[in-house]
Amino acid sequence: MPTLRYGVFGDIHSNLAALHAVWEAMERERVDGYLCMGDIVGYGADARECVALIRDLNPLVVAGNHDWAVAGKLGLEYFNIQAQAAIVWTRRALEAEDIAWLGDLPLTATVGDITLAHGTVHNPPAFEYLQTPYDAHLSFQELQTKTAFVGHSHIPVSFFDGTPITYSIDERIEFGDRVCIANPGSVGQPRDEDPRASFAIFDAETRILQVKRVEYDIGRTIGGILRAGLPVLLGERLRIGR
């Protein structure tokens, strides 16, 4: 039976409470499969648990910059001080097998008429942000499928190819025949001033995307960050979604 409804998510950032809330919501939606745009680890204190849950879910998954940094495939100089501290902590928290698994994640993946990348389609190894119509233009030039999902910016937005390139931040979007690159937002560290965990449901047959938000226990996540000795800012920013 072909997969028609996908749970689309990314940027978990070692936030187990948020990941559990999103996973339960996707289960209620009765999705047929999962698409994950990476950054399973980084920032938070639940690295081992989040890696284990993602491996159990067995989604189609690509590498995020934090995943590759923990695996030693990306230098710490590309990250701010708080992120560096979390990467170093995560390396100590994970088993060698989990670190190897993160390092083996590909930069891009495809299923059917869908492409996955963490940052952009046109330059995946650079882990650049896709936030403007020009960024989208560069990726549309390289895109070989009708739909792509990306993460990295932690902000839900969909771009549509054309002259001009347009975009939408609506919660329900009908792609129709348009070529689209969409970001479902972040599970574990939203940055659109909405602290709720963000993900999406995509129906590959109707090509309708629905961005969903769910509440989770932010206090629990912050408590874990503080107990781990990680920078306080990494927890407090979760309260405001920034």
Coordinates of N, CA and C in Angstrom, one line a residue:
M1 N 0.9 -1.2 0.0 CA 0.0 0.0 0.0 C 0.9 1.2 0.0
P2 N 0.7 2.2 -1.0 CA 1.6 3.3 -1.0 C 1.3 4.3 0.2
T3 N 2.4 5.0 0.6 CA 2.2 6.0 1.6 C 1.5 7.2 1.1
L4 N 0.5 7.6 1.7 CA -0.3 8.8 1.3 C -0.2 10.0 2.3
R5 N -0.2 9.6 3.6 CA -0.2 10.7 4.6 C 1.1 10.6 5.4
Y6 N 1.8 11.7 5.4 CA 3.1 11.7 6.1 C 3.0 12.6 7.3
G7 N 3.7 12.2 8.4 CA 4.0 13.2 9.5 C 5.3 13.8 9.2
V8 N 5.4 15.1 9.1 CA 6.6 15.8 8.6 C 7.1 16.7 9.8
F9 N 8.3 16.5 10.2 CA 8.8 17.2 11.3 C 10.3 17.2 11.3
G10 N 10.9 18.1 12.2 CA 12.3 18.2 12.3 C 12.7 19.2 13.4
D11 N 14.0 19.4 13.5 CA 14.5 20.3 14.5 C 14.0 20.0 15.9
I12 N 14.2 18.8 16.3 CA 13.8 18.2 17.6 C 14.7 18.8 18.7
H13 N 16.0 18.8 18.5 CA 16.9 19.4 19.4 C 16.9 18.8 20.8
S14 N 16.9 17.5 20.9 CA 17.0 16.8 22.2 C 15.9 17.3 23.2
N15 N 14.7 17.5 22.7 CA 13.6 17.9 23.5 C 12.6 16.8 23.5
L16 N 12.7 15.9 24.5 CA 11.9 14.7 24.5 C 10.4 14.9 24.7
A17 N 10.1 15.9 25.6 CA 8.7 16.2 25.9 C 8.0 16.7 24.7
A18 N 8.7 17.5 23.9 CA 8.1 18.0 22.6 C 7.9 16.9 21.6
L19 N 9.0 16.1 21.5 CA 8.9 15.0 20.6 C 7.8 14.0 20.9
H20 N 7.6 13.7 22.2 CA 6.5 12.8 22.6 C 5.2 13.4 22.2
A21 N 5.0 14.7 22.4 CA 3.7 15.4 22.1 C 3.4 15.3 20.6
V22 N 4.5 15.6 19.8 CA 4.3 15.5 18.4 C 4.0 14.1 17.9
W23 N 4.8 13.2 18.4 CA 4.6 11.8 18.0 C 3.2 11.3 18.3
E24 N 2.7 11.6 19.5 CA 1.3 11.2 19.8 C 0.3 11.9 18.9
A25 N 0.5 13.2 18.6 CA -0.4 13.9 17.7 C -0.4 13.2 16.3
M26 N 0.8 12.9 15.8 CA 0.9 12.2 14.5 C 0.2 10.8 14.5
E27 N 0.3 10.1 15.6 CA -0.4 8.8 15.7 C -1.9 9.0 15.7
R28 N -2.4 10.1 16.3 CA -3.8 10.3 16.2 C -4.3 10.7 14.8
E29 N -3.3 11.3 14.0 CA -3.7 11.6 12.7 C -3.6 10.4 11.7
R30 N -3.2 9.2 12.3 CA -3.1 8.0 11.5 C -2.2 8.1 10.3
V31 N -1.1 8.7 10.4 CA -0.2 8.8 9.3 C 0.4 7.5 8.8
D32 N 0.7 7.4 7.6 CA 1.3 6.2 7.0 C 2.8 6.1 7.1
G33 N 3.5 7.2 7.3 CA 4.9 7.3 7.3 C 5.4 8.6 7.9
Y34 N 6.7 8.7 8.1 CA 7.3 9.8 8.8 C 8.4 10.4 7.9
L35 N 8.5 11.7 7.8 CA 9.6 12.4 7.2 C 10.3 13.3 8.2
C36 N 11.6 13.2 8.4 CA 12.3 14.0 9.4 C 13.4 14.8 8.8
M37 N 13.5 16.1 9.0 CA 14.5 16.9 8.4 C 15.7 17.2 9.3
G38 N 15.9 16.3 10.3 CA 17.1 16.3 11.0 C 17.2 17.3 12.2
D39 N 18.4 17.5 12.7 CA 18.7 18.1 14.0 C 17.9 17.5 15.1
I40 N 18.1 16.2 15.2 CA 17.6 15.4 16.3 C 18.1 15.8 17.6
V41 N 19.4 16.2 17.6 CA 20.1 16.5 18.8 C 20.5 18.0 18.8
G42 N 21.2 18.4 19.9 CA 21.6 19.8 20.0 C 20.7 20.6 21.0
Y43 N 21.2 21.5 21.7 CA 20.5 22.5 22.6 C 19.9 21.8 23.8
G44 N 19.2 20.7 23.7 CA 18.5 20.1 24.9 C 19.3 19.0 25.5
A45 N 18.7 18.4 26.6 CA 19.3 17.4 27.4 C 18.8 16.0 27.2
D46 N 18.0 15.8 26.3 CA 17.4 14.4 26.1 C 17.9 13.8 24.8
A47 N 19.2 14.0 24.5 CA 19.8 13.5 23.3 C 19.6 12.0 23.1
R48 N 20.0 11.2 24.1 CA 19.9 9.8 24.0 C 18.5 9.3 23.8
E49 N 17.6 9.8 24.5 CA 16.2 9.4 24.4 C 15.6 9.8 23.1
C50 N 15.9 11.0 22.5 CA 15.4 11.4 21.3 C 15.9 10.6 20.1
V51 N 17.2 10.3 20.2 CA 17.8 9.4 19.1 C 17.1 8.1 19.1
A52 N 16.9 7.5 20.3 CA 16.3 6.2 20.4 C 14.9 6.2 19.9
L53 N 14.1 7.2 20.2 CA 12.7 7.3 19.7 C 12.7 7.4 18.2
I54 N 13.6 8.3 17.6 CA 13.6 8.5 16.2 C 14.0 7.2 15.5
R55 N 15.0 6.5 16.1 CA 15.4 5.2 15.4 C 14.3 4.2 15.5
D56 N 13.5 4.2 16.5 CA 12.3 3.3 16.6 C 11.2 3.7 15.6
L57 N 11.0 5.0 15.4 CA 10.0 5.4 14.4 C 10.4 5.1 13.0
N58 N 11.8 5.1 12.8 CA 12.3 4.7 11.5 C 11.8 5.6 10.4
P59 N 11.9 6.9 10.5 CA 11.4 7.8 9.4 C 12.4 7.8 8.3
L60 N 12.0 8.4 7.2 CA 13.0 8.8 6.2 C 13.6 10.1 6.8
V61 N 14.9 10.1 7.0 CA 15.5 11.2 7.8 C 16.8 11.6 7.2
V62 N 17.1 12.9 7.3 CA 18.4 13.5 6.8 C 19.1 14.2 7.9
A63 N 20.4 14.5 7.7 CA 21.2 15.0 8.8 C 21.0 16.5 8.9
G64 N 20.9 17.0 10.2 CA 21.0 18.4 10.5 C 22.4 18.8 10.8
N65 N 22.7 20.1 10.9 CA 24.0 20.5 11.2 C 24.4 20.1 12.6
H66 N 23.5 20.1 13.6 CA 23.9 19.7 14.9 C 24.2 18.2 15.0
D67 N 23.4 17.4 14.2 CA 23.7 16.0 14.1 C 25.1 15.7 13.6
W68 N 25.5 16.4 12.5 CA 26.8 16.1 12.0 C 27.9 16.7 12.9
A69 N 27.6 17.8 13.6 CA 28.6 18.4 14.5 C 28.9 17.4 15.6
V70 N 27.8 16.8 16.2 CA 28.0 15.8 17.3 C 28.8 14.6 16.8
A71 N 28.7 14.3 15.5 CA 29.4 13.1 14.9 C 30.8 13.5 14.4
G72 N 31.2 14.8 14.6 CA 32.5 15.2 14.2 C 32.7 15.5 12.8
K73 N 31.6 15.7 12.0 CA 31.6 15.9 10.6 C 31.5 17.4 10.3
L74 N 31.3 18.2 11.3 CA 31.1 19.7 11.1 C 31.8 20.3 12.3
G75 N 32.6 21.4 12.0 CA 33.4 22.0 13.1 C 32.6 22.8 14.0
L76 N 33.0 23.0 15.3 CA 32.3 23.8 16.3 C 32.3 25.3 15.9
E77 N 33.3 25.7 15.1 CA 33.4 27.1 14.8 C 32.1 27.6 14.1
Y78 N 31.3 26.8 13.6 CA 30.1 27.2 12.9 C 28.9 27.5 13.8
F79 N 29.1 27.3 15.1 CA 28.1 27.4 16.1 C 28.4 28.5 17.1
N80 N 27.3 29.1 17.7 CA 27.6 30.0 18.8 C 28.0 29.3 20.1
I81 N 28.4 30.0 21.1 CA 28.9 29.4 22.3 C 28.0 28.5 23.0
Q82 N 26.7 28.9 23.1 CA 25.7 28.0 23.7 C 25.5 26.7 23.0
A83 N 25.4 26.8 21.6 CA 25.3 25.6 20.8 C 26.5 24.7 20.9
Q84 N 27.7 25.3 21.0 CA 28.9 24.5 21.1 C 28.9 23.7 22.4
A85 N 28.5 24.4 23.5 CA 28.4 23.7 24.8 C 27.5 22.5 24.7
A86 N 26.4 22.6 24.0 CA 25.4 21.6 23.9 C 26.0 20.4 23.1
I87 N 26.7 20.8 22.0 CA 27.3 19.7 21.2 C 28.3 18.9 21.9
V88 N 29.2 19.6 22.7 CA 30.2 18.9 23.5 C 29.5 18.0 24.5
W89 N 28.5 18.5 25.2 CA 27.7 17.7 26.2 C 27.1 16.5 25.5
T90 N 26.5 16.7 24.3 CA 25.8 15.6 23.6 C 26.8 14.5 23.3
R91 N 28.0 14.9 22.9 CA 29.0 13.8 22.5 C 29.3 12.9 23.7
R92 N 29.2 13.5 24.9 CA 29.5 12.7 26.1 C 28.3 11.9 26.5
A93 N 27.1 12.4 26.2 CA 25.9 11.7 26.6 C 25.5 10.5 25.8
L94 N 25.9 10.5 24.5 CA 25.5 9.5 23.6 C 26.5 8.3 23.6
E95 N 25.9 7.2 23.2 CA 26.8 6.0 23.0 C 27.4 6.1 21.6
A96 N 28.6 5.4 21.5 CA 29.3 5.5 20.2 C 28.4 5.1 19.0
E97 N 27.5 4.1 19.2 CA 26.7 3.6 18.2 C 25.7 4.7 17.7
D98 N 25.2 5.5 18.7 CA 24.3 6.6 18.3 C 25.0 7.7 17.5
I99 N 26.2 8.0 18.0 CA 27.0 9.0 17.3 C 27.3 8.6 15.8
A100 N 27.7 7.3 15.7 CA 27.9 6.8 14.3 C 26.7 6.9 13.5
W101 N 25.5 6.6 14.1 CA 24.3 6.6 13.3 C 24.0 8.1 12.9
L102 N 24.2 9.0 13.7 CA 24.0 10.4 13.3 C 25.0 10.8 12.2
G103 N 26.2 10.3 12.3 CA 27.2 10.6 11.2 C 26.9 10.0 9.9
D104 N 26.1 8.9 9.9 CA 25.8 8.2 8.7 C 24.5 8.8 8.0
L105 N 23.8 9.7 8.7 CA 22.6 10.3 8.0 C 23.0 11.0 6.8
P106 N 22.2 10.9 5.7 CA 22.5 11.6 4.4 C 22.1 13.0 4.5
L107 N 22.6 13.8 3.6 CA 22.3 15.2 3.5 C 20.9 15.4 2.8
T108 N 20.6 14.6 1.9 CA 19.3 14.6 1.2 C 18.7 13.3 1.0
A109 N 17.4 13.2 0.8 CA 16.7 11.9 0.6 C 15.5 12.2 -0.2
T110 N 15.0 11.2 -0.9 CA 13.8 11.3 -1.7 C 12.9 10.1 -1.5
V111 N 11.6 10.4 -1.5 CA 10.6 9.3 -1.5 C 9.5 9.8 -2.5
G112 N 9.1 8.9 -3.5 CA 8.1 9.4 -4.4 C 8.5 10.7 -5.1
D113 N 7.7 11.7 -5.0 CA 7.9 13.0 -5.6 C 8.3 14.0 -4.5
I114 N 8.9 13.5 -3.4 CA 9.3 14.4 -2.3 C 10.8 14.3 -2.1
T115 N 11.4 15.5 -1.9 CA 12.8 15.6 -1.5 C 12.9 16.2 -0.1
L116 N 13.9 15.6 0.7 CA 14.1 16.2 2.0 C 15.6 16.7 2.1
A117 N 15.7 17.9 2.8 CA 17.0 18.4 3.1 C 16.9 19.2 4.4
H118 N 18.0 19.4 5.1 CA 17.8 20.2 6.3 C 17.8 21.7 6.1
G119 N 18.7 22.2 5.3 CA 18.8 23.6 5.1 C 18.2 24.0 3.8
T120 N 18.9 23.7 2.7 CA 18.5 24.1 1.4 C 18.7 22.9 0.4
V121 N 18.0 22.9 -0.7 CA 18.1 21.9 -1.7 C 19.4 22.2 -2.6
H122 N 19.7 23.4 -2.8 CA 20.8 23.8 -3.7 C 22.2 23.6 -3.1
N123 N 22.3 23.7 -1.8 CA 23.6 23.5 -1.2 C 23.5 22.9 0.2
P124 N 23.1 21.6 0.2 CA 22.9 20.9 1.5 C 24.1 20.9 2.5
P125 N 25.3 20.7 2.0 CA 26.5 20.6 2.9 C 26.7 21.9 3.7
A126 N 26.3 23.1 3.1 CA 26.5 24.4 3.8 C 25.6 24.7 4.9
F127 N 24.5 23.9 5.0 CA 23.5 24.1 6.1 C 23.1 25.6 6.1
E128 N 22.7 26.1 5.0 CA 22.3 27.5 4.9 C 20.8 27.6 5.2
Y129 N 20.3 28.8 5.4 CA 18.8 29.0 5.7 C 18.1 29.2 4.4
L130 N 16.9 28.7 4.4 CA 15.9 29.0 3.3 C 14.8 29.8 3.9
Q131 N 15.0 31.2 3.8 CA 14.0 32.1 4.4 C 13.4 33.1 3.5
T132 N 14.0 33.3 2.3 CA 13.5 34.4 1.4 C 13.2 33.8 0.1
P133 N 12.4 34.6 -0.7 CA 12.1 34.1 -2.1 C 13.4 33.8 -2.9
Y134 N 14.5 34.6 -2.7 CA 15.7 34.3 -3.4 C 16.3 33.0 -3.0
D135 N 16.3 32.7 -1.7 CA 16.8 31.4 -1.2 C 16.0 30.3 -1.9
A136 N 14.7 30.5 -1.9 CA 13.8 29.5 -2.5 C 14.1 29.3 -4.0
H137 N 14.4 30.5 -4.7 CA 14.7 30.4 -6.1 C 15.9 29.6 -6.4
L138 N 17.0 29.7 -5.6 CA 18.2 28.9 -5.8 C 17.9 27.4 -5.6
S139 N 17.0 27.1 -4.6 CA 16.7 25.7 -4.4 C 15.8 25.1 -5.5
F140 N 14.8 26.0 -5.9 CA 13.9 25.5 -7.0 C 14.7 25.2 -8.3
Q141 N 15.8 25.9 -8.5 CA 16.7 25.6 -9.7 C 17.3 24.2 -9.6
E142 N 17.5 23.6 -8.4 CA 18.1 22.3 -8.3 C 17.1 21.2 -8.0
L143 N 15.9 21.6 -7.6 CA 14.9 20.6 -7.2 C 14.4 19.7 -8.3
Q144 N 14.4 18.4 -8.1 CA 14.1 17.5 -9.1 C 12.7 16.8 -8.9
T145 N 12.1 17.2 -7.8 CA 10.8 16.6 -7.4 C 9.8 17.8 -7.3
K146 N 8.5 17.5 -7.2 CA 7.5 18.5 -7.1 C 7.4 19.2 -5.7
T147 N 7.8 18.4 -4.7 CA 7.7 18.9 -3.3 C 9.1 18.7 -2.6
A148 N 9.4 19.6 -1.8 CA 10.6 19.5 -0.9 C 10.2 19.9 0.5
F149 N 10.8 19.3 1.5 CA 10.6 19.7 2.9 C 12.0 20.0 3.4
V150 N 12.1 21.1 4.1 CA 13.4 21.5 4.8 C 13.1 21.9 6.2
G151 N 14.1 22.2 7.0 CA 14.0 22.6 8.3 C 15.0 23.8 8.6
H152 N 15.7 23.8 9.7 CA 16.8 24.7 10.0 C 16.4 26.0 10.5
S153 N 15.4 26.7 9.9 CA 15.1 28.0 10.3 C 14.1 28.0 11.5
H154 N 13.5 26.9 11.8 CA 12.5 26.7 12.9 C 11.3 27.5 12.7
I155 N 11.0 27.9 11.5 CA 9.8 28.8 11.2 C 9.0 28.1 10.1
P156 N 7.7 27.8 10.4 CA 6.8 27.2 9.3 C 6.5 28.2 8.2
V157 N 6.9 27.8 7.0 CA 6.6 28.6 5.8 C 6.7 27.7 4.6
S158 N 5.9 28.1 3.6 CA 5.9 27.3 2.3 C 6.2 28.3 1.2
F159 N 7.1 27.9 0.3 CA 7.4 28.7 -0.9 C 6.9 28.0 -2.2
F160 N 6.5 28.8 -3.1 CA 6.0 28.2 -4.4 C 6.7 28.8 -5.6
D161 N 7.2 27.9 -6.5 CA 7.9 28.4 -7.6 C 7.0 29.1 -8.6
G162 N 7.6 30.1 -9.3 CA 6.8 30.9 -10.2 C 7.5 32.2 -10.4
T163 N 6.9 33.1 -11.2 CA 7.4 34.4 -11.4 C 6.3 35.4 -11.1
P164 N 6.3 36.0 -9.9 CA 7.3 35.8 -8.9 C 7.1 34.6 -8.0
I165 N 8.2 34.3 -7.2 CA 8.0 33.2 -6.2 C 7.2 33.8 -5.1
T166 N 6.2 33.0 -4.6 CA 5.3 33.4 -3.6 C 5.5 32.5 -2.4
Y167 N 4.9 32.9 -1.3 CA 5.0 32.1 0.0 C 3.7 32.2 0.8
S168 N 3.6 31.2 1.7 CA 2.4 31.2 2.6 C 2.8 30.8 4.0
I169 N 2.2 31.4 5.0 CA 2.4 30.9 6.4 C 1.1 30.4 6.9
D170 N 0.1 30.1 6.0 CA -1.2 29.6 6.4 C -1.0 28.2 7.1
E171 N -1.9 27.8 7.9 CA -1.8 26.5 8.6 C -2.3 25.4 7.7
R172 N -3.2 25.7 6.7 CA -3.6 24.7 5.7 C -3.4 25.2 4.4
I173 N -2.6 24.5 3.6 CA -2.2 25.0 2.2 C -2.5 23.9 1.2
E174 N -3.2 24.2 0.1 CA -3.3 23.3 -1.0 C -2.3 23.6 -2.0
F175 N -1.3 22.7 -2.2 CA -0.2 22.9 -3.1 C -0.7 22.8 -4.6
G176 N -1.7 22.0 -4.8 CA -2.2 21.9 -6.2 C -1.1 21.4 -7.1
D177 N -1.0 22.0 -8.3 CA 0.1 21.6 -9.2 C 1.3 22.4 -9.1
R178 N 1.4 23.2 -8.1 CA 2.6 24.1 -7.9 C 3.8 23.3 -7.3
V179 N 5.0 23.7 -7.7 CA 6.2 23.1 -7.1 C 6.4 23.9 -5.8
C180 N 6.7 23.2 -4.7 CA 6.7 23.8 -3.4 C 7.9 23.3 -2.6
I181 N 8.4 24.2 -1.8 CA 9.4 23.9 -0.7 C 8.8 24.4 0.6
A182 N 8.6 23.5 1.5 CA 7.9 23.8 2.8 C 8.7 23.5 4.0
N183 N 8.6 24.3 5.0 CA 9.2 24.0 6.3 C 8.1 23.9 7.3
P184 N 8.0 22.7 8.1 CA 6.9 22.5 9.0 C 7.1 23.2 10.4
G185 N 8.2 23.9 10.5 CA 8.6 24.5 11.8 C 9.3 23.5 12.7
S186 N 9.6 23.8 13.9 CA 10.4 23.1 14.8 C 9.7 22.3 15.9
V187 N 10.0 21.1 16.1 CA 9.4 20.3 17.2 C 9.9 20.9 18.5
G188 N 11.2 21.0 18.7 CA 11.8 21.2 20.0 C 12.3 22.6 20.3
Q189 N 12.3 23.5 19.3 CA 12.8 24.8 19.6 C 12.2 25.8 18.6
P190 N 10.9 26.0 18.7 CA 10.2 27.0 17.7 C 10.8 28.4 17.8
R191 N 10.8 29.1 16.7 CA 11.4 30.4 16.7 C 10.5 31.4 16.0
D192 N 9.2 31.1 16.0 CA 8.2 32.1 15.4 C 7.4 32.7 16.5
E193 N 7.9 32.8 17.7 CA 7.2 33.4 18.9 C 5.9 32.6 19.3
D194 N 5.8 31.4 18.9 CA 4.8 30.5 19.4 C 5.6 29.3 20.0
P195 N 5.5 29.2 21.3 CA 6.3 28.1 22.0 C 5.9 26.7 21.8
R196 N 4.7 26.5 21.2 CA 4.2 25.1 21.0 C 5.0 24.4 20.0
A197 N 5.1 23.1 20.1 CA 5.8 22.3 19.2 C 5.1 22.3 17.8
S198 N 5.9 22.3 16.8 CA 5.3 22.5 15.4 C 5.7 21.3 14.5
F199 N 4.7 20.8 13.7 CA 5.0 19.8 12.8 C 3.9 19.9 11.7
A200 N 3.9 19.0 10.7 CA 2.9 19.1 9.7 C 2.4 17.7 9.3
I201 N 1.2 17.7 8.7 CA 0.7 16.5 8.0 C 0.6 16.8 6.5
F202 N 1.2 15.9 5.7 CA 1.1 16.1 4.3 C 0.5 14.9 3.6
D203 N -0.6 15.2 2.8 CA -1.2 14.2 2.1 C -0.6 14.2 0.7
A204 N 0.1 13.2 0.3 CA 0.8 13.1 -1.0 C -0.1 13.0 -2.2
E205 N -1.4 12.5 -1.9 CA -2.3 12.4 -3.0 C -3.1 13.7 -3.3
T206 N -3.6 14.3 -2.2 CA -4.3 15.6 -2.4 C -3.3 16.8 -2.5
R207 N -2.1 16.6 -2.0 CA -1.1 17.6 -1.9 C -1.6 18.8 -1.0
I208 N -2.2 18.4 0.1 CA -2.6 19.4 1.1 C -1.7 19.2 2.3
L209 N -1.1 20.4 2.7 CA -0.3 20.4 3.9 C -1.0 21.1 5.0
Q210 N -1.0 20.5 6.2 CA -1.6 21.1 7.4 C -0.5 21.2 8.5
V211 N -0.2 22.5 8.8 CA 0.8 22.7 9.9 C 0.0 22.6 11.2
K212 N 0.6 21.9 12.2 CA -0.1 21.6 13.5 C 0.8 22.1 14.6
R213 N 0.2 22.6 15.7 CA 0.9 23.0 16.9 C 0.3 22.2 18.1
V214 N 1.2 21.7 19.0 CA 0.8 21.0 20.2 C 1.5 21.6 21.4
E215 N 0.8 21.6 22.5 CA 1.4 22.0 23.8 C 2.3 20.9 24.3
Y216 N 3.3 21.2 25.1 CA 4.1 20.2 25.7 C 4.6 20.8 27.0
D217 N 5.2 20.0 27.9 CA 5.7 20.4 29.2 C 7.0 21.1 29.1
I218 N 7.0 22.4 28.8 CA 8.2 23.2 28.6 C 9.0 23.2 29.9
G219 N 8.4 23.3 31.1 CA 9.1 23.3 32.3 C 9.9 22.1 32.5
R220 N 9.4 20.9 32.1 CA 10.2 19.7 32.2 C 11.4 19.8 31.4
T221 N 11.3 20.3 30.2 CA 12.5 20.4 29.3 C 13.5 21.3 29.9
I222 N 13.1 22.5 30.4 CA 14.0 23.5 31.0 C 14.7 22.9 32.2
G223 N 13.9 22.1 33.0 CA 14.5 21.5 34.2 C 15.6 20.5 33.8
G224 N 15.4 19.8 32.7 CA 16.5 18.9 32.3 C 17.7 19.6 31.8
I225 N 17.5 20.7 31.1 CA 18.6 21.5 30.6 C 19.4 22.0 31.8
L226 N 18.8 22.5 32.8 CA 19.5 23.1 34.0 C 20.2 22.0 34.8
R227 N 19.6 20.8 34.9 CA 20.2 19.7 35.7 C 21.4 19.2 34.9
A228 N 21.4 19.3 33.6 CA 22.6 18.9 32.8 C 23.7 19.9 32.8
G229 N 23.5 21.1 33.3 CA 24.5 22.1 33.4 C 24.7 22.8 32.0
L230 N 23.7 22.7 31.2 CA 23.7 23.4 29.9 C 23.4 24.9 30.1
P231 N 23.7 25.7 29.1 CA 23.5 27.2 29.3 C 22.0 27.5 29.6
V232 N 21.7 28.3 30.5 CA 20.4 28.7 30.9 C 19.5 29.2 29.8
L233 N 20.1 30.0 28.9 CA 19.4 30.5 27.7 C 18.8 29.5 26.9
L234 N 19.4 28.3 26.8 CA 18.8 27.2 25.9 C 17.5 26.7 26.4
G235 N 17.2 26.9 27.7 CA 15.9 26.5 28.3 C 15.0 27.7 28.3
E236 N 15.4 28.9 28.7 CA 14.5 30.0 28.8 C 13.9 30.5 27.5
R237 N 14.7 30.3 26.4 CA 14.1 30.8 25.1 C 12.9 29.9 24.7
L238 N 12.8 28.7 25.3 CA 11.6 27.9 24.9 C 10.3 28.5 25.4
R239 N 10.4 29.3 26.4 CA 9.1 29.9 26.9 C 8.5 30.9 26.0
I240 N 9.3 31.5 25.2 CA 8.8 32.6 24.3 C 8.9 32.2 22.8
G241 N 9.3 31.0 22.5 CA 9.4 30.5 21.1 C 10.4 31.3 20.3
R242 N 11.5 31.7 20.9 CA 12.5 32.4 20.1 C 13.9 31.8 20.3

